[in-house]
Short mmCIF file of C-alpha atoms and ligand atoms in Angstrom, two decimals:
data_model
loop_
_atom_site.label_atom_id
_atom_site.label_comp_id
_atom_site.label_asym_id
_atom_site.label_seq_id
_atom_site.Cartn_x
_atom_site.Cartn_y
_atom_site.Cartn_z
CA MET Y 1 80.52 80.21 80.29
CA THR Y 2 81.53 80.65 76.62
CA VAL Y 3 81.44 83.56 74.27
CA GLN Y 4 78.65 81.73 72.32
CA GLU Y 5 76.24 82.90 74.94
CA PHE Y 6 76.62 86.50 73.73
CA ILE Y 7 75.62 85.82 70.16
CA PRO Y 8 72.01 86.98 69.88
CA GLU Y 9 69.02 85.13 68.47
CA SER Y 10 67.62 86.70 65.28
CA TYR Y 11 66.17 90.15 65.72
CA THR Y 12 62.37 90.26 65.70
CA ASN Y 13 61.91 94.03 65.48
CA THR Y 14 62.74 96.48 62.70
CA LEU Y 15 64.02 99.94 63.53
CA THR Y 16 64.71 102.69 61.12
CA ASN Y 17 66.12 105.22 63.53
CA GLY Y 18 66.28 106.34 67.08
CA SER Y 19 68.61 107.37 69.92
CA VAL Y 20 69.65 106.17 73.34
CA LYS Y 21 71.71 107.75 76.10
CA TRP Y 22 73.84 106.38 79.00
CA SER Y 23 76.10 107.86 81.65
CA SER Y 24 78.95 105.50 82.86
CA PRO Y 25 81.35 106.01 85.71
CA SER Y 26 85.11 105.65 85.76
CA ASN Y 27 86.63 103.18 88.17
CA ILE Y 28 89.85 102.90 90.14
CA ALA Y 29 91.53 99.50 90.51
CA LEU Y 30 92.67 98.32 93.95
CA VAL Y 31 94.26 95.13 92.59
CA LYS Y 32 95.58 96.11 89.20
CA TYR Y 33 94.96 94.61 85.81
CA TRP Y 34 98.36 94.80 84.02
CA GLY Y 35 99.07 92.17 81.35
CA LYS Y 36 96.62 90.54 78.99
CA LYS Y 37 96.33 87.61 76.59
CA GLU Y 38 94.67 87.50 73.17
CA HIS Y 39 91.05 88.71 72.98
CA GLN Y 40 91.35 91.00 75.92
CA ILE Y 41 91.69 88.22 78.40
CA PRO Y 42 93.37 89.50 81.61
CA ALA Y 43 96.55 87.84 82.83
CA ASN Y 44 95.28 88.18 86.41
CA PRO Y 45 92.05 89.09 88.25
CA SER Y 46 91.49 92.63 89.37
CA ILE Y 47 89.05 94.52 91.63
CA SER Y 48 87.96 98.15 91.52
CA PHE Y 49 85.86 100.79 93.19
CA THR Y 50 83.38 102.25 90.86
CA LEU Y 51 83.51 106.08 91.01
CA ASP Y 52 80.61 108.34 91.18
CA ASN Y 53 81.48 111.81 89.80
CA CYS Y 54 83.97 110.97 87.03
CA ARG Y 55 81.70 109.99 84.19
CA THR Y 56 81.23 109.80 80.43
CA THR Y 57 77.76 110.57 79.04
CA THR Y 58 77.16 109.24 75.56
CA THR Y 59 74.13 109.69 73.17
CA LEU Y 60 73.94 107.25 70.33
CA LYS Y 61 71.80 108.14 67.41
CA PHE Y 62 71.22 105.40 64.81
CA GLU Y 63 69.72 105.42 61.32
CA LYS Y 64 69.22 102.49 59.03
CA LYS Y 65 71.42 102.55 55.92
CA ALA Y 66 70.62 101.39 52.36
CA SER Y 67 73.56 98.94 52.32
CA SER Y 68 75.35 97.11 55.05
CA SER Y 69 78.82 96.72 53.66
CA ASP Y 70 80.86 98.71 56.22
CA PHE Y 71 80.79 100.37 59.61
CA SER Y 72 79.62 103.94 59.37
CA PHE Y 73 79.74 106.36 62.25
CA ASP Y 74 80.78 109.90 63.31
CA VAL Y 75 82.14 110.76 66.78
CA PHE Y 76 81.79 114.01 68.68
CA LEU Y 77 83.45 114.95 71.99
CA GLU Y 78 81.89 117.96 73.77
CA GLY Y 79 80.09 118.78 70.50
CA GLU Y 80 83.34 118.77 68.39
CA GLN Y 81 83.81 116.23 65.66
CA LYS Y 82 86.70 113.87 66.65
CA ASP Y 83 87.94 111.84 63.72
CA ASP Y 84 91.03 110.87 65.67
CA PHE Y 85 88.76 108.70 67.90
CA LYS Y 86 87.51 106.69 64.92
CA PRO Y 87 90.24 104.09 64.60
CA LYS Y 88 89.74 102.98 68.22
CA ILE Y 89 85.98 102.72 67.75
CA GLU Y 90 86.46 100.97 64.41
CA THR Y 91 88.62 98.34 66.18
CA PHE Y 92 85.99 98.01 68.91
CA PHE Y 93 83.19 97.51 66.27
CA LYS Y 94 85.26 94.88 64.46
CA ARG Y 95 85.76 92.98 67.80
CA ILE Y 96 82.18 93.10 68.77
CA GLU Y 97 80.42 92.74 65.41
CA GLN Y 98 79.77 88.94 65.81
CA TYR Y 99 77.95 89.67 69.11
CA LEU Y 100 76.01 92.68 67.72
CA PRO Y 101 75.23 91.67 64.08
CA PHE Y 102 73.23 94.85 63.43
CA LEU Y 103 76.33 97.11 63.55
CA LYS Y 104 76.89 97.39 59.79
CA GLU Y 105 73.16 98.07 59.08
CA TYR Y 106 73.09 101.50 60.74
CA HIS Y 107 74.90 104.82 60.56
CA PHE Y 108 75.69 105.97 64.12
CA VAL Y 109 76.34 109.34 65.54
CA ILE Y 110 78.24 108.98 68.87
CA ASP Y 111 78.01 112.15 70.88
CA THR Y 112 80.06 111.93 74.04
CA SER Y 113 81.17 114.25 76.95
CA ASN Y 114 83.17 113.74 80.14
CA SER Y 115 82.40 115.22 83.54
CA PHE Y 116 86.14 115.54 84.19
CA PRO Y 117 88.18 118.00 82.13
CA HIS Y 118 89.55 116.80 78.80
CA SER Y 119 93.30 116.07 79.06
CA SER Y 120 93.22 115.91 82.88
CA GLY Y 121 95.33 112.75 82.54
CA ILE Y 122 92.27 110.87 83.61
CA ALA Y 123 91.67 108.01 81.21
CA SER Y 124 88.21 108.18 79.69
CA SER Y 125 88.47 104.84 77.95
CA ALA Y 126 86.79 102.87 80.79
CA SER Y 127 83.84 105.11 81.20
CA GLY Y 128 83.67 105.88 77.46
CA MET Y 129 83.72 102.27 76.30
CA SER Y 130 81.22 101.33 79.03
CA ALA Y 131 78.79 104.08 77.94
CA LEU Y 132 79.12 103.11 74.31
CA ALA Y 133 78.61 99.38 75.09
CA LEU Y 134 75.42 100.18 77.10
CA CYS Y 135 74.07 102.34 74.33
CA LEU Y 136 74.63 99.52 71.77
CA MET Y 137 72.98 97.09 74.19
CA SER Y 138 69.91 99.40 74.36
CA VAL Y 139 69.64 99.32 70.60
CA GLU Y 140 69.87 95.56 70.65
CA GLN Y 141 67.11 95.38 73.27
CA GLN Y 142 64.87 97.26 70.98
CA LEU Y 143 65.73 94.97 68.04
CA LEU Y 144 65.04 91.95 70.21
CA ASN Y 145 61.89 93.59 71.51
CA VAL Y 146 62.63 92.90 75.17
CA SER Y 147 62.78 95.22 78.15
CA MET Y 148 65.96 95.61 80.19
CA SER Y 149 64.48 93.72 83.15
CA GLU Y 150 63.42 90.83 80.81
CA SER Y 151 66.95 90.52 79.59
CA PHE Y 152 68.66 88.65 82.38
CA HIS Y 153 72.08 89.34 81.06
CA PHE Y 154 71.86 92.92 80.02
CA TYR Y 155 74.75 94.10 82.21
CA LYS Y 156 76.75 90.96 81.71
CA LYS Y 157 76.72 91.30 77.92
CA ALA Y 158 77.35 95.08 78.11
CA SER Y 159 80.39 94.33 80.35
CA PHE Y 160 81.52 91.64 77.94
CA LEU Y 161 81.33 94.10 75.02
CA ALA Y 162 82.98 96.92 77.03
CA ARG Y 163 85.91 94.65 77.77
CA LEU Y 164 86.55 94.27 74.05
CA GLY Y 165 86.81 98.01 73.84
CA SER Y 166 89.06 98.44 76.87
CA GLY Y 167 89.74 95.95 79.53
CA SER Y 168 89.11 98.09 82.58
CA ALA Y 169 85.86 99.32 80.97
CA CYS Y 170 84.19 95.97 81.87
CA ARG Y 171 84.41 97.11 85.52
CA SER Y 172 82.64 100.47 84.76
CA LEU Y 173 79.03 99.44 84.61
CA GLU Y 174 77.72 98.52 88.03
CA GLY Y 175 78.75 99.36 91.51
CA ASP Y 176 80.20 99.54 93.98
CA LEU Y 177 83.02 96.93 94.00
CA ILE Y 178 83.62 95.01 90.78
CA VAL Y 179 85.80 92.02 90.14
CA TRP Y 180 87.05 91.05 86.70
CA GLY Y 181 89.09 87.94 85.95
CA SER Y 182 88.48 84.54 87.29
CA HIS Y 183 89.50 83.90 90.87
CA GLN Y 184 89.27 80.62 92.71
CA GLU Y 185 87.58 82.02 95.78
CA ILE Y 186 85.07 84.38 94.09
CA ASP Y 187 82.15 82.55 92.65
CA GLY Y 188 80.93 83.84 89.33
CA SER Y 189 84.16 85.75 88.61
CA SER Y 190 85.02 85.58 84.87
CA ASN Y 191 87.68 86.59 82.46
CA LEU Y 192 85.00 87.64 80.04
CA TYR Y 193 83.15 90.37 82.11
CA GLY Y 194 83.04 92.11 85.36
CA THR Y 195 80.78 90.97 88.25
CA LYS Y 196 79.73 92.57 91.47
CA TYR Y 197 81.92 91.56 94.42
CA PRO Y 198 79.72 88.91 96.09
CA PHE Y 199 80.83 88.94 99.72
CA GLU Y 200 80.30 91.05 102.85
CA VAL Y 201 81.72 94.55 102.86
CA HIS Y 202 82.15 96.34 106.22
CA ASP Y 203 80.64 99.73 106.71
CA ASN Y 204 84.23 101.17 106.90
CA PHE Y 205 84.21 100.94 103.13
CA LYS Y 206 80.84 102.49 102.47
CA ASN Y 207 81.12 105.84 100.74
CA TYR Y 208 84.90 105.42 100.50
CA GLN Y 209 86.40 108.71 99.30
CA ASP Y 210 88.72 109.19 96.38
CA THR Y 211 90.37 112.66 95.84
CA ILE Y 212 92.25 112.57 92.55
CA LEU Y 213 95.29 114.86 92.43
CA LEU Y 214 96.07 115.88 88.88
CA VAL Y 215 99.89 115.99 88.96
CA ASP Y 216 100.39 115.71 85.21
CA LYS Y 217 97.62 116.48 82.75
CA GLY Y 218 99.68 115.68 79.63
CA GLU Y 219 99.20 112.81 77.19
CA LYS Y 220 100.10 109.40 78.47
CA GLN Y 221 103.70 108.57 77.81
CA VAL Y 222 102.84 104.91 77.35
CA SER Y 223 99.44 103.72 76.03
CA SER Y 224 97.95 101.01 78.13
CA THR Y 225 98.01 98.53 75.19
CA VAL Y 226 101.77 99.02 74.87
CA GLY Y 227 102.09 98.71 78.60
CA HIS Y 228 100.12 95.46 78.89
CA ASN Y 229 102.35 94.03 76.07
CA LEU Y 230 105.43 94.73 78.19
CA MET Y 231 104.24 91.98 80.51
CA HIS Y 232 104.91 89.43 77.77
CA ASN Y 233 108.36 87.94 78.56
CA HIS Y 234 108.66 90.23 81.55
CA PRO Y 235 111.08 88.62 84.04
CA TYR Y 236 108.69 89.11 86.98
CA ALA Y 237 105.41 88.46 85.15
CA GLU Y 238 104.56 85.06 86.72
CA ASN Y 239 105.18 86.23 90.27
CA ARG Y 240 103.23 89.40 89.70
CA PHE Y 241 100.17 87.49 88.34
CA ASN Y 242 100.26 85.16 91.36
CA GLN Y 243 100.55 88.04 93.71
CA ALA Y 244 97.35 89.59 92.28
CA HIS Y 245 95.50 86.37 93.06
CA ASP Y 246 96.92 86.39 96.64
CA ASN Y 247 96.05 90.09 97.13
CA LEU Y 248 92.47 89.51 96.03
CA SER Y 249 92.26 86.51 98.46
CA LYS Y 250 93.46 88.75 101.25
CA LEU Y 251 91.06 91.50 100.53
CA ILE Y 252 88.11 89.17 101.06
CA SER Y 253 88.71 89.12 104.86
CA VAL Y 254 89.84 92.77 104.84
CA PHE Y 255 86.55 93.84 103.34
CA LYS Y 256 84.56 91.60 105.77
CA GLU Y 257 86.33 92.81 108.87
CA GLY Y 258 86.75 96.39 107.90
CA ASP Y 259 90.52 96.08 108.34
CA LEU Y 260 91.73 99.44 107.08
CA LYS Y 261 95.36 98.84 107.99
CA SER Y 262 95.67 95.77 105.79
CA PHE Y 263 93.56 97.47 103.07
CA ILE Y 264 96.12 100.26 102.92
CA ASP Y 265 99.04 97.76 102.78
CA ILE Y 266 97.54 95.85 99.88
CA VAL Y 267 96.35 98.82 97.86
CA GLU Y 268 99.55 100.81 98.10
CA SER Y 269 101.66 97.73 97.35
CA GLU Y 270 99.51 97.12 94.26
CA ALA Y 271 100.08 100.65 93.00
CA LEU Y 272 103.82 100.55 93.54
CA THR Y 273 104.06 97.04 91.94
CA LEU Y 274 102.24 98.34 88.84
CA HIS Y 275 104.86 101.02 88.47
CA ALA Y 276 107.66 98.57 89.37
CA MET Y 277 106.49 96.42 86.49
CA MET Y 278 106.84 99.38 84.06
CA MET Y 279 110.23 100.29 85.51
CA THR Y 280 111.48 96.74 85.05
CA SER Y 281 110.14 96.00 81.55
CA MET Y 282 112.03 96.42 78.35
CA PRO Y 283 111.75 99.15 77.22
CA TYR Y 284 111.31 100.68 80.73
CA PHE Y 285 109.31 103.69 81.84
CA ILE Y 286 108.99 105.93 84.91
CA LEU Y 287 105.52 107.34 84.87
CA MET Y 288 105.63 108.97 88.34
CA LYS Y 289 106.73 112.58 88.47
CA PRO Y 290 108.73 114.28 91.27
CA ASN Y 291 105.37 115.64 92.60
CA THR Y 292 103.92 112.08 92.65
CA LEU Y 293 106.68 111.11 95.11
CA GLU Y 294 106.34 114.27 97.07
CA ILE Y 295 102.67 113.57 97.62
CA ILE Y 296 103.24 109.87 98.52
CA ASN Y 297 105.87 110.84 101.19
CA ARG Y 298 103.64 113.45 102.62
CA ILE Y 299 100.75 111.02 102.85
CA TRP Y 300 103.01 108.49 104.66
CA LYS Y 301 104.15 111.19 107.09
CA PHE Y 302 100.64 112.41 107.78
CA ARG Y 303 99.49 108.86 108.36
CA GLN Y 304 102.27 108.29 110.85
CA ASP Y 305 101.68 111.53 112.66
CA THR Y 306 97.87 111.19 112.94
CA GLY Y 307 97.04 107.52 112.75
CA LEU Y 308 94.39 108.37 110.17
CA HIS Y 309 93.62 105.89 107.40
CA ILE Y 310 94.70 107.91 104.36
CA SER Y 311 96.21 105.86 101.45
CA PHE Y 312 96.99 106.26 97.76
CA THR Y 313 96.75 104.29 94.57
CA LEU Y 314 98.10 105.10 91.05
CA ASP Y 315 97.05 104.40 87.56
CA ALA Y 316 99.47 104.12 84.67
CA GLY Y 317 100.41 107.76 85.05
CA ALA Y 318 101.58 110.44 87.48
CA ASN Y 319 98.19 111.33 89.06
CA VAL Y 320 97.47 110.19 92.64
CA HIS Y 321 94.19 108.80 93.82
CA ILE Y 322 93.88 109.46 97.61
CA LEU Y 323 91.58 106.86 99.26
CA TYR Y 324 90.11 107.34 102.70
CA PRO Y 325 87.11 106.34 104.77
CA GLU Y 326 84.16 108.69 104.98
CA ALA Y 327 84.36 108.83 108.79
CA GLU Y 328 87.87 110.49 108.53
CA ALA Y 329 86.97 112.63 105.55
CA GLU Y 330 87.13 116.05 107.37
CA PRO Y 331 90.75 116.09 108.65
CA ILE Y 332 92.12 114.24 105.68
CA PHE Y 333 90.46 116.54 103.18
CA GLU Y 334 91.74 119.52 105.13
CA PHE Y 335 95.33 118.06 104.89
CA ILE Y 336 94.86 117.49 101.12
CA LYS Y 337 93.83 121.12 100.63
CA THR Y 338 96.54 122.66 102.75
CA GLU Y 339 99.54 120.41 101.96
CA LEU Y 340 98.93 118.41 98.81
CA VAL Y 341 97.06 120.61 96.29
CA ALA Y 342 100.26 122.64 95.87
CA TYR Y 343 101.78 119.59 94.04
CA CYS Y 344 98.96 119.44 91.50
CA GLN Y 345 99.28 121.02 88.04
CA ASN Y 346 97.49 124.35 88.31
CA GLY Y 347 96.21 123.26 91.68
CA HIS Y 348 93.68 120.92 90.08
CA TYR Y 349 92.05 118.01 91.83
CA ILE Y 350 88.72 116.10 91.63
CA CYS Y 351 86.63 114.97 94.58
CA ASP Y 352 85.01 111.61 94.07
CA LYS Y 353 83.87 108.59 96.05
CA ILE Y 354 82.67 105.04 95.55
CA GLY Y 355 79.57 104.98 93.40
CA PHE Y 356 76.83 102.73 92.17
CA GLY Y 357 77.17 102.47 88.47
CA ALA Y 358 75.80 103.45 85.13
CA LYS Y 359 72.53 105.23 84.49
CA GLN Y 360 70.30 105.21 81.44
CA LEU Y 361 69.23 108.81 80.81
CA PRO Y 362 66.18 110.21 78.97
CA ILE Y 363 66.98 111.63 75.60
C1 LIG U 1 96.70 100.63 85.03
O1 LIG U 1 91.88 98.96 80.56
O2 LIG U 1 93.26 100.90 79.82
O3 LIG U 1 94.43 101.27 84.80
O4 LIG U 1 92.60 96.78 77.89
O5 LIG U 1 94.47 97.94 76.74
O6 LIG U 1 92.32 99.18 77.15
P1 LIG U 1 93.26 98.17 77.59
O7 LIG U 1 93.88 98.64 79.01
P2 LIG U 1 93.23 99.46 80.15
O8 LIG U 1 94.32 99.16 81.31
C2 LIG U 1 94.12 99.78 82.53
C3 LIG U 1 95.28 99.42 83.44
C4 LIG U 1 95.33 100.14 84.78
C5 LIG U 1 94.96 99.14 85.87
C6 LIG U 1 93.46 98.83 86.06
O9 LIG U 1 92.58 99.66 85.73
O10 LIG U 1 93.22 97.65 86.48
#
């Protein structure tokens, strides 16, 4: 597979204006992507649960311009013009222009909203870039005059484009388990786009729950781009990248057998390794807060006391994702409410679960 595949044939249709709308989910990585090469190529493969409730909905309006010299667009978040989002989208457009040659021919209005509260510390870049990539793909479909089902690689190309906006966004299109980055044992896995996890998954993982505890809703202390760059010349980089391959290999039998105990070991170790990488890079960061540690310790104690399969994972921040099987949801959610919510900023948390991907919406 090469990038050439994503350069379209010439467009057969002419369009003067129109609009399209997509809703894309967020995702939570189990094996983490941390470290990348040029052109958004991941340093190691990753796998994520697609979420269901945490979503970005984007309407893209387009209107043909008189000249096609530059990109032209306006961005709105929850109805409010957001010029500070423009540089990131401009960079995205530059990266994807050769794969979507119509980009300079239209003026776009990008109207976006998130289901989760703004500045909740939940990154919207994955769901946001996924929704925007899907909208642009829908425009391209109209220009090519093909329906979505006729286009065998609609999601593949949308994921390829989303990756160029934000790496983890390429895992935010389909559900329910997505692999990104080539892995020896996973057929079809690619560094260029996310693919559905192709093997058997035990019922223990169906409807897996994710309660997100919002420990710190502030701006990220370290942007993910800066964070990924810290893996260049990192003393432990090579071992870390190998470990991600190994953990993904181990997960194959864990998913097949429904081995919750090993799932917990791998997922928690991945979360702590991600933070260990940040603590041991130069410059170094601690992104966990005292309440992050409080929550982790209480999860461990509760697990020991009850034998229930509660576990946690972390992103590049202080918030905690609590993962647990649907069959144990009642007592675990009760524990979260009575013992853990107190450690969240303003008591805020979000209930989510594994989901099935992006949806095209009527305008
Ligand atoms: C810690 O996808 O946000 O969430 O490619 O620079 O946009 P960019 O990075 P981004 O990195 C996400 C890193 C992570 C782990 C993960 O989602 O795999």
